[in-house]
Short mmCIF file of N, CA, C and O in Angstrom, two decimals:
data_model
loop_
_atom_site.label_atom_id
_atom_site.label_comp_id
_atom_site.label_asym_id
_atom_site.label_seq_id
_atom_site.Cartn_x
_atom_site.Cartn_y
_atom_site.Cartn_z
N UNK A 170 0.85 -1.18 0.00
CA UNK A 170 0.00 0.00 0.00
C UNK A 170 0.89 1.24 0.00
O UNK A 170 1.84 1.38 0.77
N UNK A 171 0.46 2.25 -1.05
CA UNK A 171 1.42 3.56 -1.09
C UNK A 171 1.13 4.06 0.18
O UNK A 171 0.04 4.03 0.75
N UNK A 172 2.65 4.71 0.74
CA UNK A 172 2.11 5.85 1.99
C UNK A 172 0.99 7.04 2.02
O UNK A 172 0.36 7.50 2.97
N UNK A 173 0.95 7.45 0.39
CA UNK A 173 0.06 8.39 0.78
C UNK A 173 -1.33 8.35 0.40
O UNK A 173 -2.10 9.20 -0.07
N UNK A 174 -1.50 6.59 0.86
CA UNK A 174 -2.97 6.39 0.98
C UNK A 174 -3.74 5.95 2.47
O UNK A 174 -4.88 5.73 2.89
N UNK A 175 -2.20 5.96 3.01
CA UNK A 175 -2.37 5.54 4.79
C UNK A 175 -2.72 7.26 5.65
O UNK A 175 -1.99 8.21 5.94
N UNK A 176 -3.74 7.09 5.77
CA UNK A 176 -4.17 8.02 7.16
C UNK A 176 -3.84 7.68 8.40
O UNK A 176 -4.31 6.59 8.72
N UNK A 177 -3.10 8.30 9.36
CA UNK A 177 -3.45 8.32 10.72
C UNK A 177 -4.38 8.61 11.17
O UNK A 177 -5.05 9.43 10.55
N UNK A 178 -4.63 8.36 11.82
CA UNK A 178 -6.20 8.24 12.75
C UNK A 178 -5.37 9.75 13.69
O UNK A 178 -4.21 9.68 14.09
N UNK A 179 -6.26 11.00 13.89
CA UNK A 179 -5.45 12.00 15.07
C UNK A 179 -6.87 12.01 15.29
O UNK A 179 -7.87 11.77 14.61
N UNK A 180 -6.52 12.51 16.99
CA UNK A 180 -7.96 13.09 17.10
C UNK A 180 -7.54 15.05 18.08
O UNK A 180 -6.67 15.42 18.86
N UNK A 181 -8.30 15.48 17.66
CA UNK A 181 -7.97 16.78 17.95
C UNK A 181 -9.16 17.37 18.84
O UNK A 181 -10.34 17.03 18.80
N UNK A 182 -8.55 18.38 19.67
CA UNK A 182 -9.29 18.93 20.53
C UNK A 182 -10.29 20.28 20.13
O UNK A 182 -10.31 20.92 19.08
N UNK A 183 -11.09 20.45 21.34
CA UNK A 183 -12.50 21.69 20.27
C UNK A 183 -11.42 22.98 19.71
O UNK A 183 -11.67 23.56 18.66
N UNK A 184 -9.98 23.42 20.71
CA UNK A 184 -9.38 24.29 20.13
C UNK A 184 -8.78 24.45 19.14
O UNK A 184 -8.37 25.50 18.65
N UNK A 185 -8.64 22.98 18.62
CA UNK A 185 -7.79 22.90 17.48
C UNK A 185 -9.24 22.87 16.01
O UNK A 185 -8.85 23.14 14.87
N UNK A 186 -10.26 22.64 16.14
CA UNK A 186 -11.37 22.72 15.59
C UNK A 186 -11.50 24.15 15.24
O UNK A 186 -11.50 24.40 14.03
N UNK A 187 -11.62 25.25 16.18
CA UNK A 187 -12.04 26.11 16.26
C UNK A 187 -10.83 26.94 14.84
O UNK A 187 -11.33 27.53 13.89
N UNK A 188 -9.70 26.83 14.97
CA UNK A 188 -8.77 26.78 14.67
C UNK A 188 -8.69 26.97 12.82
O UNK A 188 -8.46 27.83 11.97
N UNK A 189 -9.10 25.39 12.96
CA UNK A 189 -9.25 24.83 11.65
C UNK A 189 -10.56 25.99 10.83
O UNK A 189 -10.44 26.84 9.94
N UNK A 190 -11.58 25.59 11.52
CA UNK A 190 -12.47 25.99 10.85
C UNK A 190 -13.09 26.98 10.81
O UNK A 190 -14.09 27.24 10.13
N UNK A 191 -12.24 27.91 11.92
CA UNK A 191 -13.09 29.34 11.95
C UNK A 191 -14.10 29.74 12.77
O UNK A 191 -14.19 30.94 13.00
N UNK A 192 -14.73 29.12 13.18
CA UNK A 192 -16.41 28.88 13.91
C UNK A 192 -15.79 29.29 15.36
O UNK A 192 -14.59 29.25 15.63
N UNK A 193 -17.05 29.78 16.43
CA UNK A 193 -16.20 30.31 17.25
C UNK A 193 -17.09 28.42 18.19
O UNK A 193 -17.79 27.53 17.69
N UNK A 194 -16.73 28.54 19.13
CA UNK A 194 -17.16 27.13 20.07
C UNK A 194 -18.54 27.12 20.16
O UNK A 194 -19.11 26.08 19.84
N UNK A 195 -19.42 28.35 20.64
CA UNK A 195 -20.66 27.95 20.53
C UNK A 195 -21.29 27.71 18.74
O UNK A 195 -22.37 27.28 18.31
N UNK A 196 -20.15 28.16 18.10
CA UNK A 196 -21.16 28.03 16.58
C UNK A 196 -21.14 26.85 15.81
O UNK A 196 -21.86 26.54 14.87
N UNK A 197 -19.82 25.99 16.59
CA UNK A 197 -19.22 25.07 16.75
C UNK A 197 -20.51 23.88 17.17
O UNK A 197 -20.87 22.97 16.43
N UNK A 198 -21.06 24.16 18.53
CA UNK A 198 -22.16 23.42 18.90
C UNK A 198 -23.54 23.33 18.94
O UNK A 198 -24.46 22.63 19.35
N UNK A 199 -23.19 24.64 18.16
CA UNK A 199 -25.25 25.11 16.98
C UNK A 199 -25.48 24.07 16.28
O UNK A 199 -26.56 23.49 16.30
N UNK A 200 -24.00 23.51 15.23
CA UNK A 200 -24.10 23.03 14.10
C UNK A 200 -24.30 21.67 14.13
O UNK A 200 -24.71 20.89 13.27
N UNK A 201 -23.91 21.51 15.33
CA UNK A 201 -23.97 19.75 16.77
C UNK A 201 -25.49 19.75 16.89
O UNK A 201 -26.11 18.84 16.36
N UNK A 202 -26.14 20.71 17.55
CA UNK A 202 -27.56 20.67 17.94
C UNK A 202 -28.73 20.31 16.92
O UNK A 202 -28.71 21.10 15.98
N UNK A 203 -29.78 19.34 16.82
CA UNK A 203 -30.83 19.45 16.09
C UNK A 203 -31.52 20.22 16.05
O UNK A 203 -31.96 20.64 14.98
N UNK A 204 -31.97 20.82 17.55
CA UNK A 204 -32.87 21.91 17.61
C UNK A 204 -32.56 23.26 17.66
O UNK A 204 -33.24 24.09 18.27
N UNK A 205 -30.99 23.64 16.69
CA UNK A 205 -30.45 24.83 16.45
C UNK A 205 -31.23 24.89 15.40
O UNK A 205 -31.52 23.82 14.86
N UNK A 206 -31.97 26.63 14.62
CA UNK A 206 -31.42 26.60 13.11
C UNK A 206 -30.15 26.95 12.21
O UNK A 206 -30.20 27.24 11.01
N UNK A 207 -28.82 26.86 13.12
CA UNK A 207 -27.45 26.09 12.47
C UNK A 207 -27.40 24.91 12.18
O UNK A 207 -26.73 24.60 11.19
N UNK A 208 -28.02 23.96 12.89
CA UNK A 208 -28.21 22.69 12.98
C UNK A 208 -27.07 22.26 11.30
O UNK A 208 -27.37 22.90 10.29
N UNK A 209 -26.29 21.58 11.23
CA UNK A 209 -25.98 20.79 9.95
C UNK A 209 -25.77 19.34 10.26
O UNK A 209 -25.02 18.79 11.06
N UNK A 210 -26.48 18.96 9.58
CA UNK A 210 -26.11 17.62 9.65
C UNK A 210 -24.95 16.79 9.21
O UNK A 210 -24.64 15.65 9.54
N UNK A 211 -24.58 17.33 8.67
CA UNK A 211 -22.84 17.34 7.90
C UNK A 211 -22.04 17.13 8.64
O UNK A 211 -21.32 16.13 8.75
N UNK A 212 -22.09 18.35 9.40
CA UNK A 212 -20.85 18.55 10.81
C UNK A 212 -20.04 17.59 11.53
O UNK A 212 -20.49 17.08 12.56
N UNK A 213 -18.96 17.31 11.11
CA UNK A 213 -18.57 16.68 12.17
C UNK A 213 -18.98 15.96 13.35
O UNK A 213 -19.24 16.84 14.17
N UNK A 214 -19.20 14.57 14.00
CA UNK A 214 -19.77 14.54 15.33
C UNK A 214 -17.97 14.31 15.98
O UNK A 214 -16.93 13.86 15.51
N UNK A 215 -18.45 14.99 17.42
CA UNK A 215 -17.02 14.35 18.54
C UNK A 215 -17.33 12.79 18.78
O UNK A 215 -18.16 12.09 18.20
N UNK A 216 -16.40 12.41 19.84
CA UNK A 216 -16.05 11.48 19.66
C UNK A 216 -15.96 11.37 21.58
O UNK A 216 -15.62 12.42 22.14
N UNK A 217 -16.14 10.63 22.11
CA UNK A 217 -15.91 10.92 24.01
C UNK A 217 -14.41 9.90 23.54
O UNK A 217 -14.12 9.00 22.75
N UNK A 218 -13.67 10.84 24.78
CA UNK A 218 -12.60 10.20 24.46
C UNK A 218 -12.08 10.42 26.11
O UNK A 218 -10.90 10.62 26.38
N UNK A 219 -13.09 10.37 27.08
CA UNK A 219 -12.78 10.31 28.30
C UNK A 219 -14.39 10.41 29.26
O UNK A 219 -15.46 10.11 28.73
N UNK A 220 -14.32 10.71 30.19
CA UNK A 220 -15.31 10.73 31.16
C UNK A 220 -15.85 12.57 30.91
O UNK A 220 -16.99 12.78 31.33
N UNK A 221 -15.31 13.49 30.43
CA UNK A 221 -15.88 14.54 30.05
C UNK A 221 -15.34 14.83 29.05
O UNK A 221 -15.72 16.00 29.00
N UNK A 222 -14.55 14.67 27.94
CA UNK A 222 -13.76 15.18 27.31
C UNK A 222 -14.11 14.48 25.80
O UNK A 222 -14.54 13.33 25.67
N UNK A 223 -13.90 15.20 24.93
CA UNK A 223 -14.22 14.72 23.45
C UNK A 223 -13.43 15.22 22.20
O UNK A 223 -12.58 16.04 22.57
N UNK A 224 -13.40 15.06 21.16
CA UNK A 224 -12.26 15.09 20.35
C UNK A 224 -13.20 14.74 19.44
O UNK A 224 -14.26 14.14 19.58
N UNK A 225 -12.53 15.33 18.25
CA UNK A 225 -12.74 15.05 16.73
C UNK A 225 -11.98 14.52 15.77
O UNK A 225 -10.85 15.02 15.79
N UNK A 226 -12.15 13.65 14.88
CA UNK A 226 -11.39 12.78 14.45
C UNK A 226 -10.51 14.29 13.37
O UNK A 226 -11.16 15.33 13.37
N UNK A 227 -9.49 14.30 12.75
CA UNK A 227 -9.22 15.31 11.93
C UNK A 227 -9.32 14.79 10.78
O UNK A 227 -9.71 15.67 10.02
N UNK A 228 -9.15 13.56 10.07
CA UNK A 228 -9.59 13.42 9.49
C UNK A 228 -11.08 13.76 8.50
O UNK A 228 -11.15 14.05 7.30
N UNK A 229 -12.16 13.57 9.53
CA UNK A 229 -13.59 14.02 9.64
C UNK A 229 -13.60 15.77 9.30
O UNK A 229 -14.20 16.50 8.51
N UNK A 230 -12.64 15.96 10.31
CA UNK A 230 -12.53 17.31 9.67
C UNK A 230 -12.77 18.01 8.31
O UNK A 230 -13.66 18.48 7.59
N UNK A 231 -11.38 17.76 8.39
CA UNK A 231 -11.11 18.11 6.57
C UNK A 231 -11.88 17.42 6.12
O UNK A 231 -12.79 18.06 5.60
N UNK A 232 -11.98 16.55 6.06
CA UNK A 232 -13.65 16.46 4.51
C UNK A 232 -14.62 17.02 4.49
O UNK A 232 -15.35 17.24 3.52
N UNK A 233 -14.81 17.45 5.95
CA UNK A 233 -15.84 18.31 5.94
C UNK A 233 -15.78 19.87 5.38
O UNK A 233 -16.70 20.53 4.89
N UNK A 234 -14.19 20.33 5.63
CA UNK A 234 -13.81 21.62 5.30
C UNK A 234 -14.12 21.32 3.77
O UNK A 234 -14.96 21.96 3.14
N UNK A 235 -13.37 20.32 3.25
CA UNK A 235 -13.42 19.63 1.83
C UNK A 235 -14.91 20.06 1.06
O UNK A 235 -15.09 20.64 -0.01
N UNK A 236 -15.65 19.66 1.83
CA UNK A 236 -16.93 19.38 1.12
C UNK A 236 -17.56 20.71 0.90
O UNK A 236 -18.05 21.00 -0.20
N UNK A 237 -17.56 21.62 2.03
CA UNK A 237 -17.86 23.25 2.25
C UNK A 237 -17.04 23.63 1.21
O UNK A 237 -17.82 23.93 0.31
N UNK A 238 -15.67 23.82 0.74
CA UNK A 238 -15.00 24.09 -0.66
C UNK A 238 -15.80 24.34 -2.04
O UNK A 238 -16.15 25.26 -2.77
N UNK A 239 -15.87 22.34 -1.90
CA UNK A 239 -16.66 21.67 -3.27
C UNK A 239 -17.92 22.21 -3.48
O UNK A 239 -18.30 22.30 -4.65
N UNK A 240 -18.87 22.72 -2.29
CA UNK A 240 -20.42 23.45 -2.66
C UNK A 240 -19.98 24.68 -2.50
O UNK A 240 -20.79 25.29 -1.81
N UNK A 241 -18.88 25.49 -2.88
CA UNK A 241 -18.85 26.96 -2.90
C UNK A 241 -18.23 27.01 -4.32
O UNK A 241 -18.64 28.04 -4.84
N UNK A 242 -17.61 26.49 -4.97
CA UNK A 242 -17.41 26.49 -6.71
C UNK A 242 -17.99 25.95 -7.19
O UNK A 242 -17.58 25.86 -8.35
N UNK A 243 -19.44 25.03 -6.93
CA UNK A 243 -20.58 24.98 -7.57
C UNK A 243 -21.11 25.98 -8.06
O UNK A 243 -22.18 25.87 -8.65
#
């Protein structure tokens, strides 16, 4: 298998999210909520990666940044 078809698995924290994508934390968890009208269903979900604590895969990320790209040069 070529290396640059191997992903690491990272998982990243809400600051490094925030980061990435611009969104401030609560707009961050509008887009999480069903009963926001931010609500996306798209969004990223976290991931519990402790007894309070959660993480996002980065992977998940970027495709998601990916995909927001791909419907703006439509």
């Amino acid at each position: 298998m070529p290396l640059d078809s191997v992903r690491v698995l990272k998982i990243i924290r809400i600051k490094h999210v925030i980061e990435r994508i611009g969104l401030s934390r609560s707009s961050i968890y509008d887009r999480l909520n069903p009963d926001s009208p931010r609500y996306d269903a798209s969004f990223p979900r976290p991931i519990s990666i402790g007894i309070s604590a959660v993480g996002w895969l980065e992977v998940d990320v970027d495709e998601w940044i990916k995909s927001r790209v791909a419907q703006s040069i439509k």
